[in-house]
PDB file of C-alpha atoms in Angstrom:
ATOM      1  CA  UNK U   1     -17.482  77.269 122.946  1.00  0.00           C
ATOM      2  CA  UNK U   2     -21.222  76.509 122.914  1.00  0.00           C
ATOM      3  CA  UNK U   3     -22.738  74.783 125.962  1.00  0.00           C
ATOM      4  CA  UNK U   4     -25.942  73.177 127.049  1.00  0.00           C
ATOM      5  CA  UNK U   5     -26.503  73.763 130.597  1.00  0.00           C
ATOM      6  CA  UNK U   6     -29.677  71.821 131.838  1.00  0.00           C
ATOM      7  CA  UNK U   7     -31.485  72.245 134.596  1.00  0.00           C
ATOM      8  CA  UNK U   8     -30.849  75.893 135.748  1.00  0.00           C
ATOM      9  CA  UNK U   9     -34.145  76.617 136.909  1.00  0.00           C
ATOM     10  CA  UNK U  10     -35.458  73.417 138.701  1.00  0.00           C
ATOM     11  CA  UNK U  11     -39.585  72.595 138.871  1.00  0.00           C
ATOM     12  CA  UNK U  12     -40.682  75.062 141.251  1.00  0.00           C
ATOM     13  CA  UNK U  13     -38.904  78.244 140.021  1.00  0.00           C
ATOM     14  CA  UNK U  14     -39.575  76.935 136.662  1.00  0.00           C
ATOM     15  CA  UNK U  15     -43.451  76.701 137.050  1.00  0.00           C
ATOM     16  CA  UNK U  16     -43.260  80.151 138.770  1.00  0.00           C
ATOM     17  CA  UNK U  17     -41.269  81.672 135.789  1.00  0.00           C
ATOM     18  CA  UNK U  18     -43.896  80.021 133.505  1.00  0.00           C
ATOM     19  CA  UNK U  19     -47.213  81.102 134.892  1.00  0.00           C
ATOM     20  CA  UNK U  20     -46.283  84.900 135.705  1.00  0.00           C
ATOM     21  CA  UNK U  21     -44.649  85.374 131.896  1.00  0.00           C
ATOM     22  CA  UNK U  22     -48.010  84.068 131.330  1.00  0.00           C
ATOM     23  CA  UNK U  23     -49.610  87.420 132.218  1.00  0.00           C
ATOM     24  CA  UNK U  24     -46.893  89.293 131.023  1.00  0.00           C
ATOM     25  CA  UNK U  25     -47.075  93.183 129.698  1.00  0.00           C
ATOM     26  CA  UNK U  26     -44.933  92.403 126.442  1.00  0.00           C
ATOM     27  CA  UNK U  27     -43.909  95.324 124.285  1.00  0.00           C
ATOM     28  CA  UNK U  28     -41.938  95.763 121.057  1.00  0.00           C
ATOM     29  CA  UNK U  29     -38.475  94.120 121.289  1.00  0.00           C
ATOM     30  CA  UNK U  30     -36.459  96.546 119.519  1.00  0.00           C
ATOM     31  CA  UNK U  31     -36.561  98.995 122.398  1.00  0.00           C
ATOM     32  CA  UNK U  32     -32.845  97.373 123.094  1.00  0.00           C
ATOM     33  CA  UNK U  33     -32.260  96.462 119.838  1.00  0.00           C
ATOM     34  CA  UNK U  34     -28.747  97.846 118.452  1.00  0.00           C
ATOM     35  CA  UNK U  35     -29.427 100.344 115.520  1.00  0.00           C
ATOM     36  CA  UNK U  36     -28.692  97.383 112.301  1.00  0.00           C
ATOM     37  CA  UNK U  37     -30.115  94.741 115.109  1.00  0.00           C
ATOM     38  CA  UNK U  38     -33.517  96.539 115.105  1.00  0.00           C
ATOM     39  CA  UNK U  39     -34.400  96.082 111.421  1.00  0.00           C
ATOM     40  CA  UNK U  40     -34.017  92.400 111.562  1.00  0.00           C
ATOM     41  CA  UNK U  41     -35.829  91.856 115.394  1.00  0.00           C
ATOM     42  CA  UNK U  42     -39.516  90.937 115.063  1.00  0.00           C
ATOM     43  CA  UNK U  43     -40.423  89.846 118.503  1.00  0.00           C
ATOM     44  CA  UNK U  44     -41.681  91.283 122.082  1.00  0.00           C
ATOM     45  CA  UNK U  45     -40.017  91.761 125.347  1.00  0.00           C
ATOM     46  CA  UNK U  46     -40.556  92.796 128.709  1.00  0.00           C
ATOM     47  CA  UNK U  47     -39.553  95.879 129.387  1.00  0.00           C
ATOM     48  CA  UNK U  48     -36.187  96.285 131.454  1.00  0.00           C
ATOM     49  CA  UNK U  49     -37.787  98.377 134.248  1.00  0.00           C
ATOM     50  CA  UNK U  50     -40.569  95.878 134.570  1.00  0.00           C
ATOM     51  CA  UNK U  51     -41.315  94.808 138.309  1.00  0.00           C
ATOM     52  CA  UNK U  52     -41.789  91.513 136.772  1.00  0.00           C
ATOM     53  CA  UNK U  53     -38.721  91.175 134.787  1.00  0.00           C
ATOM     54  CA  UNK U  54     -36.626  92.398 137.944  1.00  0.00           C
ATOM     55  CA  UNK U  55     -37.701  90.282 140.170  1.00  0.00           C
ATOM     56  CA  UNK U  56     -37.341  87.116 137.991  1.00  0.00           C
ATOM     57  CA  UNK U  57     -34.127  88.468 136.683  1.00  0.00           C
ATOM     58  CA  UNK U  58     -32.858  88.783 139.975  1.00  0.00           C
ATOM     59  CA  UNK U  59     -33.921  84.671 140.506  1.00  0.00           C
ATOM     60  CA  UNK U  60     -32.329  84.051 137.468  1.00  0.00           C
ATOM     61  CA  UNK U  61     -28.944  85.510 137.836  1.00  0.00           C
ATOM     62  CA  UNK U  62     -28.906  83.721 141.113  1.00  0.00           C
ATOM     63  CA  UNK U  63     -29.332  80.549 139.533  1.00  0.00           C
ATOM     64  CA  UNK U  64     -26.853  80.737 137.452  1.00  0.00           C
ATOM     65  CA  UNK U  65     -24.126  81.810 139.485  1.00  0.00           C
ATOM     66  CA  UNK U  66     -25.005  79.061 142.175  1.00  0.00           C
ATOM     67  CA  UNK U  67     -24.693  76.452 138.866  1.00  0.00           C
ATOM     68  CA  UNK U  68     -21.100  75.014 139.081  1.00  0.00           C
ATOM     69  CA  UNK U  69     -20.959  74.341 135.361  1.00  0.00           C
ATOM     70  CA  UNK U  70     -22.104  77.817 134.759  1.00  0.00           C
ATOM     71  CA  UNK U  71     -19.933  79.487 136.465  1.00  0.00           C
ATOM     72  CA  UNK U  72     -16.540  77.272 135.496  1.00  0.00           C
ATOM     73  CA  UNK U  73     -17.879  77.927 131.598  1.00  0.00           C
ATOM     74  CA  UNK U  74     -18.479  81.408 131.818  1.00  0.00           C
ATOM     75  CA  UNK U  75     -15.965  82.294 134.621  1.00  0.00           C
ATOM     76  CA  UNK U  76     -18.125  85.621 135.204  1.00  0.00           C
ATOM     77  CA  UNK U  77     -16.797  89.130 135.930  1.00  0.00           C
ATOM     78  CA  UNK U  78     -19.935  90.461 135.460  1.00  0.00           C
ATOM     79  CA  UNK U  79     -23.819  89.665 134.837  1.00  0.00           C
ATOM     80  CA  UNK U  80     -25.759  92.133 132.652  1.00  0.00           C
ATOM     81  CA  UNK U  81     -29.301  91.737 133.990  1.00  0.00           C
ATOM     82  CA  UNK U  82     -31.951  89.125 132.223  1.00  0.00           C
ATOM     83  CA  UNK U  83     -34.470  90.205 130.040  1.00  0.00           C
ATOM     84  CA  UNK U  84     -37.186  88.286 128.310  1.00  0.00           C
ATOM     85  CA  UNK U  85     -38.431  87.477 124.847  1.00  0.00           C
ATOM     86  CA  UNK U  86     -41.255  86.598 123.245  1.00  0.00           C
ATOM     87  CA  UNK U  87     -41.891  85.405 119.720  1.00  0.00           C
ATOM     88  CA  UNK U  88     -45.250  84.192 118.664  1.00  0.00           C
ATOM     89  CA  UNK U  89     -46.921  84.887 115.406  1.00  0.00           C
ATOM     90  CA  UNK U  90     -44.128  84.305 112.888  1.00  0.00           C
ATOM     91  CA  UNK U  91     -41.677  86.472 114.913  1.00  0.00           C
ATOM     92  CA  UNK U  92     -38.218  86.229 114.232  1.00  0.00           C
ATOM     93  CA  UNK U  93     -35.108  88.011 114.938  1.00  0.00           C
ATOM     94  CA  UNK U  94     -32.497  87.640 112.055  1.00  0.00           C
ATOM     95  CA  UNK U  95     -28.901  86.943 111.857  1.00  0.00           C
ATOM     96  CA  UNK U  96     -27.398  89.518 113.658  1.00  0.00           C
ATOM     97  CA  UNK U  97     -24.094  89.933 116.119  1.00  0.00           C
ATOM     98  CA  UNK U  98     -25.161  90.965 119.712  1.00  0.00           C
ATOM     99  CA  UNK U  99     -23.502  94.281 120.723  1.00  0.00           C
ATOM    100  CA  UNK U 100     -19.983  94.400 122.455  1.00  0.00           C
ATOM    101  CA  UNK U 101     -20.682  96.549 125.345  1.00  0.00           C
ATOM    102  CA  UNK U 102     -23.731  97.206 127.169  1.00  0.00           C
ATOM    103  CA  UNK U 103     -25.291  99.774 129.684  1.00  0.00           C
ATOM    104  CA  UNK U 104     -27.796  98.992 131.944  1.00  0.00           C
ATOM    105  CA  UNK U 105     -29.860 102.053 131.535  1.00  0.00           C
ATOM    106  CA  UNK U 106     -32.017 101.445 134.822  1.00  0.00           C
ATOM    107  CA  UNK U 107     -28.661 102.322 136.820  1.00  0.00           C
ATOM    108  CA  UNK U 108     -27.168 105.776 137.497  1.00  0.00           C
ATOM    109  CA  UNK U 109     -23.523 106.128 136.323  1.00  0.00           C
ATOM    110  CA  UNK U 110     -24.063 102.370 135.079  1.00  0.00           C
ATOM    111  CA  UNK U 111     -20.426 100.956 134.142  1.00  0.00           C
ATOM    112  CA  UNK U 112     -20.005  99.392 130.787  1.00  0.00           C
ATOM    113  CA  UNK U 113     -20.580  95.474 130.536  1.00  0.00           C
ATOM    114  CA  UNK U 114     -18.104  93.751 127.792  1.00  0.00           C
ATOM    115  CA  UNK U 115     -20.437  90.785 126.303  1.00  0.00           C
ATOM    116  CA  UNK U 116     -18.362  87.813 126.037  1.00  0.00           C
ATOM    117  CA  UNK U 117     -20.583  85.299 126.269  1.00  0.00           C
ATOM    118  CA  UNK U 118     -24.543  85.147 125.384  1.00  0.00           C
ATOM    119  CA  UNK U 119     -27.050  83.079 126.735  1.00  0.00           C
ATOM    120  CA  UNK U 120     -30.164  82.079 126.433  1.00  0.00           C
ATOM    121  CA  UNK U 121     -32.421  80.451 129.285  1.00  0.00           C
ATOM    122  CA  UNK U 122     -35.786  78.380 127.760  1.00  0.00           C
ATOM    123  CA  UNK U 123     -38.823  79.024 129.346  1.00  0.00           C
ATOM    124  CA  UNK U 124     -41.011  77.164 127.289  1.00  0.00           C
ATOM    125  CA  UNK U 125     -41.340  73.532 126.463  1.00  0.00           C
ATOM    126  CA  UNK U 126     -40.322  72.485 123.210  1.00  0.00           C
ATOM    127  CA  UNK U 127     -43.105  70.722 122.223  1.00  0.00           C
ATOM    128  CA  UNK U 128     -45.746  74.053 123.022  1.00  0.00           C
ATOM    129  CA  UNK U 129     -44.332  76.090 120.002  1.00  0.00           C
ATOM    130  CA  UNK U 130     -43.425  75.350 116.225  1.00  0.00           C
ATOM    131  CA  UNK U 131     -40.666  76.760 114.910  1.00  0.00           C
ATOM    132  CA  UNK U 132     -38.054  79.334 117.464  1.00  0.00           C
ATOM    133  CA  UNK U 133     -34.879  77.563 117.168  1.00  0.00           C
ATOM    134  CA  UNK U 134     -32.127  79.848 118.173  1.00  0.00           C
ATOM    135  CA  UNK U 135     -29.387  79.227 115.183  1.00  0.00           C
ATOM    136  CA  UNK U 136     -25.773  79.790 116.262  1.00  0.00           C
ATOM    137  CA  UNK U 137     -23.058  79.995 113.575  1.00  0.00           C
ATOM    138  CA  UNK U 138     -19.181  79.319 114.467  1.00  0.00           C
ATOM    139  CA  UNK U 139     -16.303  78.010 112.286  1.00  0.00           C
ATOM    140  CA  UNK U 140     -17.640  74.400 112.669  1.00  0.00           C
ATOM    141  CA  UNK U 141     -20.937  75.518 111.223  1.00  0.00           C
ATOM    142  CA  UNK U 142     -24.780  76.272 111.970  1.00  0.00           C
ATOM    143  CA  UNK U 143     -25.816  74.957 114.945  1.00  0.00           C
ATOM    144  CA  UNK U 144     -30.262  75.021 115.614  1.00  0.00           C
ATOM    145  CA  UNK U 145     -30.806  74.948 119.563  1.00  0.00           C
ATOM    146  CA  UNK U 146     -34.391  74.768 120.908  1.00  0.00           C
ATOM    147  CA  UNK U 147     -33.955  73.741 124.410  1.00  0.00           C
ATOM    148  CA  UNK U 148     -35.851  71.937 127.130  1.00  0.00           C
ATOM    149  CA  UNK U 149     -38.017  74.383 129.601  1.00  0.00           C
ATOM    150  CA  UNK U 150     -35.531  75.419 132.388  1.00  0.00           C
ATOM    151  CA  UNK U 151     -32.223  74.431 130.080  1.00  0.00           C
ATOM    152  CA  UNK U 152     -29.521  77.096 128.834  1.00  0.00           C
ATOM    153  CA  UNK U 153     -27.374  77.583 126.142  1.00  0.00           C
ATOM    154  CA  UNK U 154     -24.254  79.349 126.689  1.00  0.00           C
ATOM    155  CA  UNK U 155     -22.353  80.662 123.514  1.00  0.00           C
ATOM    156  CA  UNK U 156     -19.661  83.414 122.406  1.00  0.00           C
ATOM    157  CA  UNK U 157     -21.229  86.949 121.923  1.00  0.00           C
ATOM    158  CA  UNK U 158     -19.569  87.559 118.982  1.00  0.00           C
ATOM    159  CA  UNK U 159     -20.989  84.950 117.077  1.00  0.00           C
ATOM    160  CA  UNK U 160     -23.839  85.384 114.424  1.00  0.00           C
ATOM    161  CA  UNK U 161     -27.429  84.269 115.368  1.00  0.00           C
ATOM    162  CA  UNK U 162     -30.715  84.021 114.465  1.00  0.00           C
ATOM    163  CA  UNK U 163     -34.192  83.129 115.771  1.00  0.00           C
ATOM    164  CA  UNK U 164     -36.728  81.121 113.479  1.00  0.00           C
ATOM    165  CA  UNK U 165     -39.873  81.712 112.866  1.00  0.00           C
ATOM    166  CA  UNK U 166     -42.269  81.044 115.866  1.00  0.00           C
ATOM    167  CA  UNK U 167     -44.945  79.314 113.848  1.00  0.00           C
ATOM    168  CA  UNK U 168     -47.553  77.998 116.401  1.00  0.00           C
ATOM    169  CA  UNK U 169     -47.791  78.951 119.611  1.00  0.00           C
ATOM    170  CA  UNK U 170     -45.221  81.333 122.113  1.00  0.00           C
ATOM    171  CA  UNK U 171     -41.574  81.112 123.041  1.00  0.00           C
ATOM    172  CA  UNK U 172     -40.531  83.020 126.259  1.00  0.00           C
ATOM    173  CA  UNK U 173     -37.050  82.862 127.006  1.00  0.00           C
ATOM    174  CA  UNK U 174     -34.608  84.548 129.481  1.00  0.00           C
ATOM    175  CA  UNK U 175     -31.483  86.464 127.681  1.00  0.00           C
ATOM    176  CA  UNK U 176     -28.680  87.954 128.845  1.00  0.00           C
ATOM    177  CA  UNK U 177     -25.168  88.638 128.554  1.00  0.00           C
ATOM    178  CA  UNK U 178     -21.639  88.742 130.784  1.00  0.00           C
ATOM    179  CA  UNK U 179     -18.233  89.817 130.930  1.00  0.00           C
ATOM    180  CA  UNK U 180     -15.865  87.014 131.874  1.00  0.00           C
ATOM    181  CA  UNK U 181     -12.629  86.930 133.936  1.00  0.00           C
ATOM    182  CA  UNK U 182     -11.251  85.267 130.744  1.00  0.00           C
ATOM    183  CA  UNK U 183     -11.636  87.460 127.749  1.00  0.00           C
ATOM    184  CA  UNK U 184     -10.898  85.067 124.788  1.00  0.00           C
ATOM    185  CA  UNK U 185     -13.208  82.250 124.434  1.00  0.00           C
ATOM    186  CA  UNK U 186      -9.929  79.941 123.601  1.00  0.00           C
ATOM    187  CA  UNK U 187      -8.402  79.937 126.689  1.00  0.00           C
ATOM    188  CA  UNK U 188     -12.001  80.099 128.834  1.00  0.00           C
ATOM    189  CA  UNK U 189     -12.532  76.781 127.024  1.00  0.00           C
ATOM    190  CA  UNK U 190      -9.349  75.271 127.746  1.00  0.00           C
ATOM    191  CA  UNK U 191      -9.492  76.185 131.549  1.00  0.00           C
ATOM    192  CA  UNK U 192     -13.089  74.262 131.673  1.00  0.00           C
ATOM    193  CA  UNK U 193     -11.784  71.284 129.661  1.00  0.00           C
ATOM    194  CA  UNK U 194      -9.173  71.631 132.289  1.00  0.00           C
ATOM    195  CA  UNK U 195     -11.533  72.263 135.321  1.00  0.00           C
ATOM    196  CA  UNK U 196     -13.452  69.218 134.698  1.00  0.00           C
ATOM    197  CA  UNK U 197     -10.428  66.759 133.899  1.00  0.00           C
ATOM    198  CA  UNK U 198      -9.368  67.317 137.624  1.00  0.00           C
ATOM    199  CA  UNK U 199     -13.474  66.836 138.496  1.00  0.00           C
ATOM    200  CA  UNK U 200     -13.146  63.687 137.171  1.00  0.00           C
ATOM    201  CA  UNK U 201     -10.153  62.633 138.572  1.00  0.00           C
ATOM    202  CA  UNK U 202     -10.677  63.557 141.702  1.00  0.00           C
ATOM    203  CA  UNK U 203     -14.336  61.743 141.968  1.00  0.00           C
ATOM    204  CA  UNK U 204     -12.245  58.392 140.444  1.00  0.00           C
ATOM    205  CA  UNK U 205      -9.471  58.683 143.544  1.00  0.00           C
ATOM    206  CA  UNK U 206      -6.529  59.073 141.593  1.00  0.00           C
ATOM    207  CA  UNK U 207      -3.285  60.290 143.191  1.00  0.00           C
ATOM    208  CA  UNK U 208      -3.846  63.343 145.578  1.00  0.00           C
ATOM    209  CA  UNK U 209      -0.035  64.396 144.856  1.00  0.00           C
ATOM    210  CA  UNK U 210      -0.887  64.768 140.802  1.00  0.00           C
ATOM    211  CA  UNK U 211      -4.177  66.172 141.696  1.00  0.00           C
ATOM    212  CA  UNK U 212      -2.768  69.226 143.434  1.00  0.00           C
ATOM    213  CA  UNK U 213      -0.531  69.755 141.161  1.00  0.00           C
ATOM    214  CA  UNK U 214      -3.255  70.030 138.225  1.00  0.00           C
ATOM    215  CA  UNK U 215      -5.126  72.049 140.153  1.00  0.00           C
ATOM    216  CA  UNK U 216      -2.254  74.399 140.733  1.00  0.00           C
ATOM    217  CA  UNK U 217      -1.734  74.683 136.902  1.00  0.00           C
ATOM    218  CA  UNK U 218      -5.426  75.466 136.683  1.00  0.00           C
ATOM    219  CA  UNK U 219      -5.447  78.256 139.210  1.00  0.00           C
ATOM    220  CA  UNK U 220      -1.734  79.309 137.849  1.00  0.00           C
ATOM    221  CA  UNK U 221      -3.425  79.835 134.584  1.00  0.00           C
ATOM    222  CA  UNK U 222      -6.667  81.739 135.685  1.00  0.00           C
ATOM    223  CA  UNK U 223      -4.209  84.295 137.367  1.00  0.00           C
ATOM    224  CA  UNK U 224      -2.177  84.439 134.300  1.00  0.00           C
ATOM    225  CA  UNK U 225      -4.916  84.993 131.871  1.00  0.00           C
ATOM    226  CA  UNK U 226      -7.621  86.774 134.004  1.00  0.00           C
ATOM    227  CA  UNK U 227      -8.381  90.382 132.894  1.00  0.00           C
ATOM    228  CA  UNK U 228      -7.405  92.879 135.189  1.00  0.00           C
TER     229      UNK U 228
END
């Protein structure tokens, strides 16, 4: 499944984002590159134990996980830290497949996180930059996403992607990855299709009896297929 989430970060936390990424120490992105991902990554990042990209990291995770179509998407287990990108310059990251389990290295005894689902969080507005489209491919084909400022894109971390050439001016995103309660992205997309059938429902008043019931398959479900 590959979503559009808008509005994560709203005006204020957006302009914030924007003007201290602004002043950003960027260094070369393939400090967390995977060992085939590095040859193909041509971009710069923050680096993970950066003040800066802790304490918006922090802001960010937050968001998400108080989004309510987030968090029914991605059902989350667990929320590797954000850490952000820049490509400017013709950088480019080819097609590559994002690692299956990470480390946070700025923890002690940090546990392993399974990536299940990517995302990416736009910091920049379309229209300041030239090229950057993040290119997702899946069964139904290539899919170019180059988001609104503040807008996310949530997608399976198995597929392949690429970033285009940044050919005028910067893109700064937020990426990250997370381990859902739901480990194949079938059934996480069923239970959301599912999740906002009763959403609907429910805002048009249909019968309470039916709804309970639906939402008792839902749960029912969830318990069946959560990972332990």
């Amino acid at each position: 499944m590959l979503l559009h989430i808008p509005g994560i970060l709203d005006g204020p936390r957006l302009a914030q984002c924007q003007r201290l990424l602004a002043d950003a120490h960027w260094v070369d992105g393939r400090v967390t590159a995977g060992y085939r991902s590095a040859a193909a990554k041509h971009n710069r990042q923050l680096r993970e134990d950066d003040p800066l990209a802790l304490e918006l990291g922090a802001q960010i995770t937050d968001a998400v996980l108080a989004n309510p179509t987030f968090f029914a998407a991605a059902l989350p287990r667990h929320v590797y830290p954000p850490l952000f990108n820049c490509y400017a310059d013709g950088d480019h990251f080819g097609l590559h497949v994002d690692n299956a389990i990470r480390y946070d290295r700025r923890q002690a005894n940090a546990q392993p996180v399974r990536t299940d689902l990517s995302c990416t969080l736009f910091l920049s507005a379309p229209e300041s930059y030239d090229g950057g489209e993040l290119v997702i491919e899946d069964t139904f084909g290539s899919h170019a996403v180059k988001l609104p400022a503040g807008d996310l894109v949530l997608y399976p971390a198995g597929s392949l992607h690429r970033v285009e050439p940044v050919t005028r001016g910067a893109r700064i995103a937020a990426f990250f990855w997370l381990q859902s309660l739901i480990r194949e992205d079938e059934r996480r997309r069923l239970l959301f299709e599912l999740d906002l059938a009763i959403q609907r429902l429910t805002a048009s008043g249909a019968d309470a009896e039916a709804l309970l019931a639906l939402t008792g398959v839902y749960h029912n479900l969830l318990r069946q297929w959560s990972a332990p």
